Amino acid sequence: MLSKKRKAYMVGMKAAMYLSTGLTAALVIFLVAYVFIKGIPHISWELLSTKPSYISGRIGILPDILNTLYIVLATLIFVIPLGVGAAIYLTEYAKNKKLVGMIEYAAETLSGIPSIIYGLVGMLFFCQFLGFKTSLLAGSLTLVIMNLPTVMRTTQESLKTVPQSYRDGAFGLGAGKWRVIRTVVLPGCVDGVITGCILSIGRILGESAALLFTAGFAHALNGIFEGLTSPGASLTVALYVYAKEQGEFGVAFAIAAILMILTLLINLSATLVSKHFAKKREL
Amino acid sequence: MKKNKMIERTIHGIFLILGLLTVGCVLLITVYLVISGIPAITEIRLFDFLFGTKWASTAAQPSYGILPFILTSVYGTAGAILIGVPIGFFAAVYLSKLANPKVKTIMEEAVSLLAGIPSVVYGLVGMLVLVPAVREIFDIPDGASLFSAIIVLAIMILPSIIKVSMTALEAVPKEYEDASLALGATPVETYFKVSVPAAKSGIAAAVVLGVGRAIGEAMAVMMVSGNVPNMPSLFQSVRFLTTAVASEMSYSSGLQQQALFSIALVLFLFIMLINATLNFFLKKEKD
């Protein structure tokens, strides 16, 4: 038989665990339900397909959707080659342990820096020093630095699963290092690049503080090349401006609901992709 | 042959540059923050800047003391940790040890969702649900306060705490638990008195990660904290280090703007300190 004290301890700990888990679950359900209930009624075709008009006083978020899309594309185009290259250097070339340690420490440091600091440095470096002004391109380049560690890490993970014997085999047949990387190593990092892309897209969609001073708040409707060189608000920044500065809570909740749906999709695809790759690895 | 060697060398060089890119970015950020942050500190004088209690950047006689921001960030983070860590810790123990697999999978997805929700969405819900509720419950004129910010931050750090603690708890060798169970300890006693101590570096890392998240959050906090540079008090409108930078950046110039860079430098130093602590615990966990 357990003593009274031990029984009380168990009951207390169990209660704390159930309560904490229940609270977390309730929180998630509340957040999702509240945002959907408040936001979905405000989503209309007109909202999604027009730009804000001062004449009719209506608000449309098409420019913000496009800006977000441009930022995602531009960031990925830069960050994937850079991140993959860094990962290949670490797994295939680097021999000096100290150097590897330094690079990994730098990557960890980058992932710990708050986005507001990225925004500030992005503004100083890309907008002012390199002369890109406040533009989607400056915003995207700032996000490239933010997402570099993510892509690097996921690629590194997938390169670890390329068997050493493949490389040895290729070297044995007389291939040079570059040829081995092209034919054996690069195909092996597809999994990592896809995972890295999904995680980065999630992070880019949710980012706001780093974009505020680098990409700006404009709602102009532009094509991709014109858009990249002019300022524009992403969905998150638009949400902030509509809620905090203009008190347009209906539009803000509509954007929040859209962001929530996108977050759900990103999480779902991340889970599916990791399951798929785990299965592939077992074969 | 010679040509081949040249190509190999060039490619090696290119990959080396790519590999050093992260180091370069950290250097770039550090150098920019130091260069742009130092001038205002020397002009205002370090002591007056760090320990001055009055921030009036647009007044006729401007005053640049950032103690209110530093203390607000410290109190806000401490409060978020005080609320978020126990909840996250108990949930992590339950999910990693006791929960049935179905509940665990669903809750893991839920926690990932919580981690993925953009901070402006937290800010928006906080603004329209939490702030009015705080105003009603505590009967104060404005609910936008340090208290509201603490609640939002506590929720936002929850996923990091749960995920990292779960990873640490799951890495505890099964033999430890089996030995404890065989000696007659109940499962709950085993998890809290054997598994948790064995995973303590990992759990410490989770807490430190939470501290980093909380101190660096800007947008959500900006929307619920009222943004007035008061000395921190639980039910008053306050301004954090992050929001101090964000709220004046768009219209500032001259010494005022330089002072904002100095605030960012102070925030950066806090973060570097937290990163070093985090690394210490992660290394310990690995050994």
XYZ file of C-alpha atoms in Angstrom:
570
model
C 0.000 0.000 0.000
C 1.159 3.500 -0.737
C 1.450 5.967 2.099
C -0.898 8.943 2.185
C 1.925 11.299 1.313
C 2.857 9.361 -1.801
C -0.763 9.155 -2.874
C -1.210 12.903 -2.462
C 1.973 13.504 -4.473
C 0.698 11.339 -7.301
C -2.718 12.945 -7.361
C -1.167 16.407 -7.292
C 1.281 15.700 -10.122
C -1.365 13.991 -12.244
C -3.738 16.918 -11.750
C -1.000 19.373 -12.775
C -0.244 17.338 -15.904
C -3.867 16.980 -16.998
C -4.547 20.632 -16.283
C -1.514 21.862 -18.251
C -2.164 19.625 -21.232
C -5.863 20.464 -21.187
C -5.106 24.167 -21.011
C -2.736 23.950 -23.992
C -5.324 22.032 -26.017
C -8.084 24.472 -25.081
C -5.863 27.383 -26.065
C -5.208 25.998 -29.539
C -8.890 25.204 -30.111
C -9.935 28.648 -28.904
C -7.385 30.481 -31.074
C -8.280 28.584 -34.243
C -12.040 28.774 -33.652
C -12.002 32.456 -32.686
C -9.943 33.542 -35.677
C -12.087 31.493 -38.085
C -15.414 32.660 -36.635
C -14.324 36.298 -36.682
C -12.418 36.157 -39.968
C -14.132 33.856 -42.455
C -17.357 35.930 -42.781
C -15.194 38.853 -43.922
C -13.419 36.892 -46.648
C -15.047 37.667 -49.964
C -13.991 37.431 -53.576
C -13.921 41.200 -53.709
C -11.534 41.395 -50.753
C -9.201 38.849 -52.332
C -9.212 40.237 -55.850
C -8.978 44.021 -55.518
C -6.699 46.678 -54.152
C -7.752 49.244 -51.557
C -9.698 52.080 -53.110
C -10.092 55.440 -51.449
C -12.891 56.370 -53.812
C -15.220 53.545 -52.893
C -13.703 53.233 -49.389
C -13.377 49.473 -49.808
C -10.349 47.473 -48.788
C -8.865 44.743 -50.974
C -5.873 42.631 -50.059
C -4.762 41.386 -53.479
C -1.589 43.550 -53.376
C -0.672 42.126 -49.969
C -1.228 38.561 -51.166
C 0.970 39.184 -54.223
C 3.644 40.940 -52.139
C 3.774 37.950 -49.796
C 4.083 35.617 -52.766
C 6.906 37.707 -54.289
C 8.753 37.808 -50.970
C 8.458 34.038 -50.564
C 9.721 33.401 -54.100
C 12.585 35.880 -53.938
C 13.723 34.636 -50.528
C 13.687 30.982 -51.593
C 15.567 31.680 -54.830
C 18.447 33.140 -52.832
C 18.367 31.083 -49.682
C 18.270 27.612 -51.261
C 21.556 27.739 -53.212
C 23.290 29.525 -50.329
C 22.014 27.150 -47.654
C 22.678 24.028 -49.720
C 26.170 25.273 -50.573
C 26.947 25.925 -46.919
C 25.706 22.450 -45.970
C 27.779 20.818 -48.724
C 30.861 22.654 -47.525
C 30.279 21.433 -43.971
C 29.622 17.782 -44.831
C 31.883 17.303 -47.885
C 34.790 19.732 -47.676
C 35.427 21.032 -44.177
C 38.152 19.122 -42.349
C 39.025 21.667 -39.682
C 36.883 20.867 -36.623
C 37.277 24.349 -35.179
C 36.012 25.953 -38.376
C 32.998 23.624 -38.468
C 32.269 24.451 -34.835
C 32.475 28.169 -35.602
C 30.132 27.901 -38.592
C 27.602 25.890 -36.596
C 27.795 28.296 -33.669
C 27.194 31.188 -36.075
C 24.149 29.389 -37.490
C 22.767 28.881 -33.987
C 23.382 32.517 -33.165
C 21.521 33.573 -36.315
C 18.488 31.514 -35.362
C 18.400 33.161 -31.934
C 18.494 36.773 -33.105
C 15.071 38.490 -32.806
C 13.433 39.549 -36.036
C 13.299 43.205 -35.031
C 17.125 43.248 -35.073
C 17.119 41.643 -38.519
C 14.752 44.373 -39.617
C 17.034 47.080 -38.296
C 20.234 45.697 -39.805
C 18.395 44.924 -43.044
C 17.299 48.544 -43.207
C 20.834 49.819 -42.580
C 22.588 47.382 -44.904
C 20.231 46.532 -47.775
C 18.034 49.655 -47.896
C 20.632 52.314 -47.116
C 24.157 50.959 -47.681
C 23.420 48.907 -50.808
C 20.823 51.451 -51.959
C 17.860 49.109 -52.473
C 15.609 51.592 -50.622
C 12.518 50.267 -48.871
C 11.555 47.454 -51.216
C 10.375 43.861 -51.313
C 13.865 42.877 -52.485
C 15.470 44.414 -49.390
C 12.886 42.615 -47.260
C 13.529 39.305 -49.013
C 17.296 39.588 -48.604
C 16.811 40.240 -44.890
C 14.697 37.094 -44.700
C 17.411 35.190 -46.596
C 19.783 35.751 -43.663
C 17.059 34.701 -41.216
C 16.287 31.454 -43.030
C 19.847 30.513 -43.976
C 20.402 28.397 -40.822
C 17.135 26.491 -41.404
C 17.947 25.456 -44.975
C 21.536 24.695 -44.003
C 20.460 22.429 -41.148
C 17.793 20.464 -43.043
C 20.188 19.929 -45.971
C 22.924 18.779 -43.602
C 20.536 16.267 -42.035
C 19.623 14.799 -45.400
C 23.269 14.655 -46.548
C 24.110 12.580 -43.493
C 21.844 9.845 -44.902
C 23.836 9.574 -48.164
C 25.927 6.421 -47.563
C 29.685 7.019 -47.512
C 30.087 3.957 -49.767
C 28.354 5.827 -52.640
C 30.961 8.559 -52.461
C 33.804 6.044 -52.167
C 32.427 4.149 -55.141
C 32.336 7.258 -57.287
C 35.841 8.286 -56.199
C 37.042 4.752 -56.935
C 35.764 5.047 -60.479
C 37.978 8.084 -60.893
C 35.461 10.888 -60.443
C 36.753 14.219 -59.136
C 35.286 15.817 -56.038
C 33.029 18.195 -57.965
C 31.678 15.361 -60.086
C 30.948 13.294 -56.975
C 29.074 16.232 -55.457
C 27.071 16.803 -58.639
C 26.135 13.190 -59.245
C 26.038 11.589 -55.784
C 25.717 14.247 -53.105
C 23.320 16.771 -54.686
C 20.577 14.211 -55.494
C 20.814 13.141 -51.856
C 19.868 16.544 -50.503
C 16.482 16.836 -52.231
C 14.663 15.746 -49.050
C 16.450 18.349 -47.001
C 15.804 21.124 -49.500
C 12.072 20.332 -49.608
C 11.828 20.271 -45.805
C 13.890 23.464 -45.610
C 11.596 25.145 -48.140
C 8.466 24.256 -46.173
C 9.917 25.473 -42.881
C 11.192 28.679 -44.500
C 7.855 29.403 -46.178
C 6.174 29.017 -42.800
C 8.588 31.427 -41.224
C 8.355 33.963 -44.055
C 4.537 33.936 -43.993
C 4.545 34.668 -40.270
C 7.274 37.287 -40.266
C 6.387 40.898 -39.664
C 8.925 42.781 -37.544
C 11.784 42.164 -39.999
C 9.675 43.398 -42.917
C 8.262 46.540 -41.344
C 11.315 48.725 -42.045
C 12.777 46.824 -44.990
C 9.738 46.212 -47.208
C 7.408 48.951 -45.987
C 3.619 49.311 -45.928
C 2.484 50.160 -49.470
C -0.561 48.474 -51.034
C 0.198 49.094 -54.727
C -0.641 46.425 -57.295
C 2.532 45.427 -59.161
C 3.965 42.690 -61.359
C 6.780 40.660 -59.846
C 9.770 42.624 -61.168
C 8.237 46.007 -60.553
C 6.988 44.731 -57.206
C 10.393 43.596 -56.002
C 11.903 47.029 -56.441
C 9.058 48.956 -54.835
C 7.834 48.970 -51.237
C 4.920 46.734 -50.266
C 3.198 45.228 -47.247
C 3.090 41.481 -46.720
C -0.089 39.912 -45.308
C 1.248 40.087 -41.757
C 2.306 43.717 -42.029
C -1.050 44.566 -43.627
C -2.810 42.846 -40.717
C -0.808 44.938 -38.268
C -1.501 48.197 -40.074
C -5.237 47.505 -40.508
C -5.652 46.456 -36.866
C -3.364 48.859 -35.037
C -3.334 52.003 -37.158
C -6.682 51.970 -38.938
C -8.976 49.970 -36.649
C -10.252 47.837 -39.555
C -10.728 44.713 -37.482
C -12.896 42.897 -40.031
C -10.143 42.996 -42.648
C -7.515 42.185 -40.011
C -9.419 39.065 -38.964
C -9.951 38.043 -42.580
C -6.163 38.196 -43.069
C -5.640 36.361 -39.769
C -7.962 33.577 -40.953
C -6.061 33.321 -44.240
C -2.750 33.161 -42.363
C -4.208 30.518 -40.048
C -5.276 28.383 -43.023
C -1.811 28.763 -44.570
C -0.152 27.798 -41.259
C -2.340 24.682 -41.074
C -1.406 23.760 -44.657
C 2.309 24.308 -44.013
C 2.221 22.157 -40.873
C 0.279 19.452 -42.657
C 2.730 19.328 -45.561
C 5.697 19.320 -43.158
C 4.238 16.287 -41.369
C 3.419 14.481 -44.621
C 6.846 15.157 -46.117
C 8.739 13.987 -43.030
C 6.615 10.799 -42.904
C 7.246 10.192 -46.602
C 11.005 10.616 -46.222
C 11.136 8.425 -43.126
C 9.392 5.658 -45.096
C 11.731 6.118 -48.046
C 14.735 5.818 -45.786
C 13.499 2.547 -44.337
C 13.332 0.917 -47.768
C 44.765 17.623 -65.966
C 45.885 21.061 -64.932
C 42.580 22.510 -66.024
C 40.707 19.958 -63.928
C 42.695 20.877 -60.862
C 41.909 24.535 -61.448
C 38.195 23.803 -61.613
C 38.300 21.703 -58.454
C 40.120 24.472 -56.639
C 37.717 27.154 -57.774
C 34.752 25.054 -56.713
C 36.337 24.347 -53.369
C 36.768 28.089 -52.950
C 33.126 28.785 -53.817
C 31.886 26.252 -51.272
C 34.233 27.660 -48.657
C 32.711 31.104 -49.158
C 29.195 29.675 -48.916
C 30.177 27.801 -45.776
C 31.499 30.950 -44.164
C 28.349 32.862 -45.069
C 26.686 32.327 -41.670
C 29.801 33.594 -39.907
C 29.828 36.581 -42.243
C 26.188 37.365 -41.486
C 26.769 37.257 -37.724
C 29.770 39.569 -38.164
C 27.747 41.900 -40.387
C 24.968 42.170 -37.814
C 27.381 42.651 -34.921
C 29.467 45.262 -36.720
C 26.428 47.232 -37.903
C 24.840 47.250 -34.459
C 28.058 48.279 -32.716
C 28.948 51.001 -35.226
C 25.484 52.493 -35.270
C 24.798 51.939 -31.576
C 27.930 53.417 -30.016
C 27.638 57.115 -31.066
C 24.422 57.789 -29.162
C 25.726 55.990 -26.080
C 28.849 58.164 -25.994
C 26.801 61.293 -26.557
C 24.174 60.505 -23.910
C 26.817 58.870 -21.688
C 26.532 55.191 -20.828
C 25.290 55.639 -17.266
C 22.538 58.118 -18.162
C 21.494 55.934 -21.070
C 21.262 52.637 -19.201
C 20.027 53.931 -15.862
C 18.070 57.031 -16.841
C 14.424 56.527 -15.913
C 12.931 59.021 -18.340
C 12.493 58.507 -22.081
C 11.263 61.650 -23.811
C 12.816 61.513 -27.253
C 10.579 64.105 -28.881
C 10.478 66.638 -26.034
C 12.069 70.090 -26.347
C 14.632 68.948 -23.761
C 15.011 65.338 -24.942
C 15.896 62.699 -22.399
C 17.120 59.251 -23.355
C 16.993 56.900 -20.389
C 16.176 53.308 -21.263
C 15.888 51.785 -17.784
C 12.076 51.570 -18.187
C 12.515 49.478 -21.355
C 15.178 47.223 -19.848
C 13.137 46.569 -16.715
C 9.937 46.039 -18.701
C 11.686 43.484 -20.917
C 13.173 41.724 -17.883
C 9.907 41.696 -15.890
C 7.851 40.759 -18.939
C 10.152 37.853 -19.749
C 10.290 36.724 -16.116
C 6.498 36.817 -15.895
C 6.080 34.865 -19.112
C 8.555 32.240 -17.873
C 6.810 32.041 -14.492
C 3.491 31.233 -16.177
C 4.609 29.448 -19.333
C 7.289 27.124 -17.952
C 5.178 25.196 -15.398
C 2.360 24.683 -17.914
C 4.783 23.653 -20.659
C 6.783 21.428 -18.319
C 3.822 19.431 -16.988
C 2.331 19.126 -20.465
C 5.681 17.866 -21.797
C 5.992 15.216 -19.071
C 2.427 14.061 -19.706
C 2.819 13.923 -23.483
C 6.216 12.240 -23.526
C 5.527 9.658 -20.804
C 1.854 9.061 -20.051
C -0.289 10.084 -23.006
C -1.572 7.420 -25.350
C -0.056 7.602 -28.830
C -3.143 9.074 -30.476
C -3.413 11.926 -27.964
C 0.314 12.496 -28.287
C 0.197 12.783 -32.096
C -2.750 15.164 -32.015
C -1.189 17.315 -29.306
C 2.130 17.438 -31.144
C 0.313 18.786 -34.193
C -1.517 21.287 -31.989
C 1.728 22.491 -30.444
C 3.302 22.860 -33.910
C 0.319 24.931 -34.943
C 0.756 27.127 -31.870
C 4.400 27.607 -32.885
C 3.455 28.462 -36.465
C 0.774 31.072 -35.815
C 2.216 34.476 -36.830
C 2.896 36.861 -33.958
C 0.585 39.531 -35.396
C -2.307 37.057 -35.082
C -1.490 36.619 -31.387
C -1.371 40.389 -31.135
C -4.737 40.785 -32.844
C -6.513 38.226 -30.664
C -4.787 39.688 -27.602
C -5.940 43.173 -28.551
C -9.586 42.201 -28.942
C -10.005 39.450 -26.339
C -7.330 39.730 -23.673
C -7.024 43.504 -23.329
C -10.784 44.116 -22.804
C -10.942 41.113 -20.450
C -8.069 42.439 -18.346
C -9.772 45.835 -18.219
C -13.048 44.283 -17.015
C -11.605 41.786 -14.533
C -9.157 44.125 -12.823
C -11.283 47.223 -13.250
C -8.557 49.435 -14.721
C -9.027 52.213 -17.303
C -6.959 50.479 -20.016
C -6.267 46.757 -20.331
C -3.237 47.290 -22.577
C -0.607 46.644 -19.916
C 2.436 44.665 -18.843
C 0.058 41.981 -17.539
C -1.566 41.459 -20.942
C 1.861 41.288 -22.575
C 3.008 38.673 -20.060
C 0.001 36.458 -20.846
C 0.571 36.723 -24.614
C 4.310 35.988 -24.208
C 3.580 33.021 -21.928
C 1.370 31.540 -24.654
C 3.922 32.263 -27.367
C 6.818 30.522 -25.575
C 4.695 27.466 -24.722
C 5.482 25.524 -27.927
C 9.282 25.947 -27.577
C 9.142 24.818 -23.944
C 6.943 21.782 -24.679
C 8.862 20.650 -27.774
C 12.394 20.958 -26.387
C 11.446 19.438 -23.009
C 9.726 16.530 -24.765
C 12.812 15.813 -26.853
C 14.953 15.790 -23.697
C 12.515 13.590 -21.758
C 12.225 11.106 -24.612
C 16.013 10.750 -24.731
C 16.168 9.468 -21.133
C 17.344 5.810 -21.262
C 14.528 3.354 -20.626
C 16.715 1.432 -18.147
C 16.671 4.306 -15.660
C 12.905 4.225 -15.554
C 12.735 0.435 -15.467
C 15.130 0.332 -12.519
C 13.045 2.844 -10.609
C 9.808 0.984 -11.370
C 11.367 -2.321 -10.293
C 12.314 -0.759 -6.976
C 8.652 -0.085 -6.309
C 8.266 3.547 -7.355
C 4.983 4.341 -9.096
C 5.111 5.547 -12.721
C 4.360 9.147 -11.745
C 7.102 9.113 -9.104
C 9.487 7.594 -11.634
C 8.804 10.253 -14.250
C 9.232 13.159 -11.875
C 12.028 11.839 -9.668
C 14.085 9.896 -12.237
C 13.260 11.006 -15.799
C 13.000 14.737 -15.104
C 16.344 14.984 -13.241
C 17.976 12.929 -16.012
C 16.638 15.379 -18.601
C 17.372 18.508 -16.610
C 19.908 20.088 -19.000
C 17.467 19.684 -21.879
C 14.653 21.201 -19.848
C 16.955 24.047 -18.799
C 17.723 24.603 -22.489
C 13.975 24.771 -23.150
C 13.586 27.479 -20.507
C 16.503 29.497 -21.881
C 15.067 29.185 -25.400
C 11.783 30.500 -24.000
C 13.618 33.463 -22.449
C 15.169 34.261 -25.836
C 11.811 34.058 -27.617
C 10.086 36.239 -25.031
C 12.708 38.981 -24.889
C 12.900 39.195 -28.693
C 9.190 39.312 -29.476
C 8.091 42.657 -30.865
C 4.844 42.777 -32.830
C 2.501 40.837 -30.543
C 3.748 42.759 -27.532
C 3.407 46.056 -29.374
C -0.296 45.374 -29.924
C -1.193 44.560 -26.310
C 1.168 46.535 -24.063
C -0.036 50.074 -24.707
C 3.436 51.280 -25.670
C 3.934 54.176 -23.216
C 7.485 54.531 -21.812
C 6.481 54.153 -18.147
C 8.555 52.444 -15.495
C 7.102 48.923 -15.414
C 4.082 48.235 -13.262
C 1.811 45.259 -13.785
C -1.353 47.108 -14.769
C 0.162 50.078 -16.555
C 0.917 50.687 -20.180
C 4.585 49.844 -20.831
C 7.186 49.719 -23.583
C 9.679 46.882 -24.172
C 13.191 47.081 -25.666
C 11.855 45.580 -28.905
C 8.830 47.852 -29.139
C 10.928 50.901 -28.269
C 12.905 50.265 -31.450
C 9.867 49.422 -33.547
C 7.566 52.238 -32.475
C 9.783 55.229 -33.247
C 11.937 53.934 -36.093
C 9.681 55.081 -38.925
C 9.747 58.786 -38.062
C 12.980 59.233 -36.108
C 16.160 61.006 -37.151
C 19.414 62.337 -35.708
C 20.246 61.500 -32.105
C 16.799 59.987 -31.544
C 17.383 57.423 -34.301
C 20.912 56.738 -33.073
C 19.519 56.110 -29.597
C 17.151 53.533 -31.116
C 20.165 51.748 -32.601
C 21.759 51.789 -29.152
C 18.621 50.160 -27.721
C 18.924 47.461 -30.382
C 22.564 46.982 -29.360
C 21.511 46.480 -25.718
C 18.874 43.967 -26.849
C 21.497 42.211 -28.981
C 23.845 41.900 -25.999
C 21.030 40.334 -23.967
C 20.408 37.852 -26.786
C 24.090 36.944 -27.129
C 24.213 36.246 -23.392
C 21.121 34.048 -23.665
C 22.598 32.218 -26.690
C 25.788 31.464 -24.776
C 23.731 30.075 -21.871
C 21.625 28.020 -24.265
C 24.724 26.576 -25.878
C 26.125 25.678 -22.473
C 23.023 23.634 -21.602
C 22.787 22.025 -25.031
C 26.395 20.874 -24.825
C 25.769 19.456 -21.354
C 22.728 17.631 -22.694
C 24.814 16.067 -25.465
C 27.391 14.718 -22.989
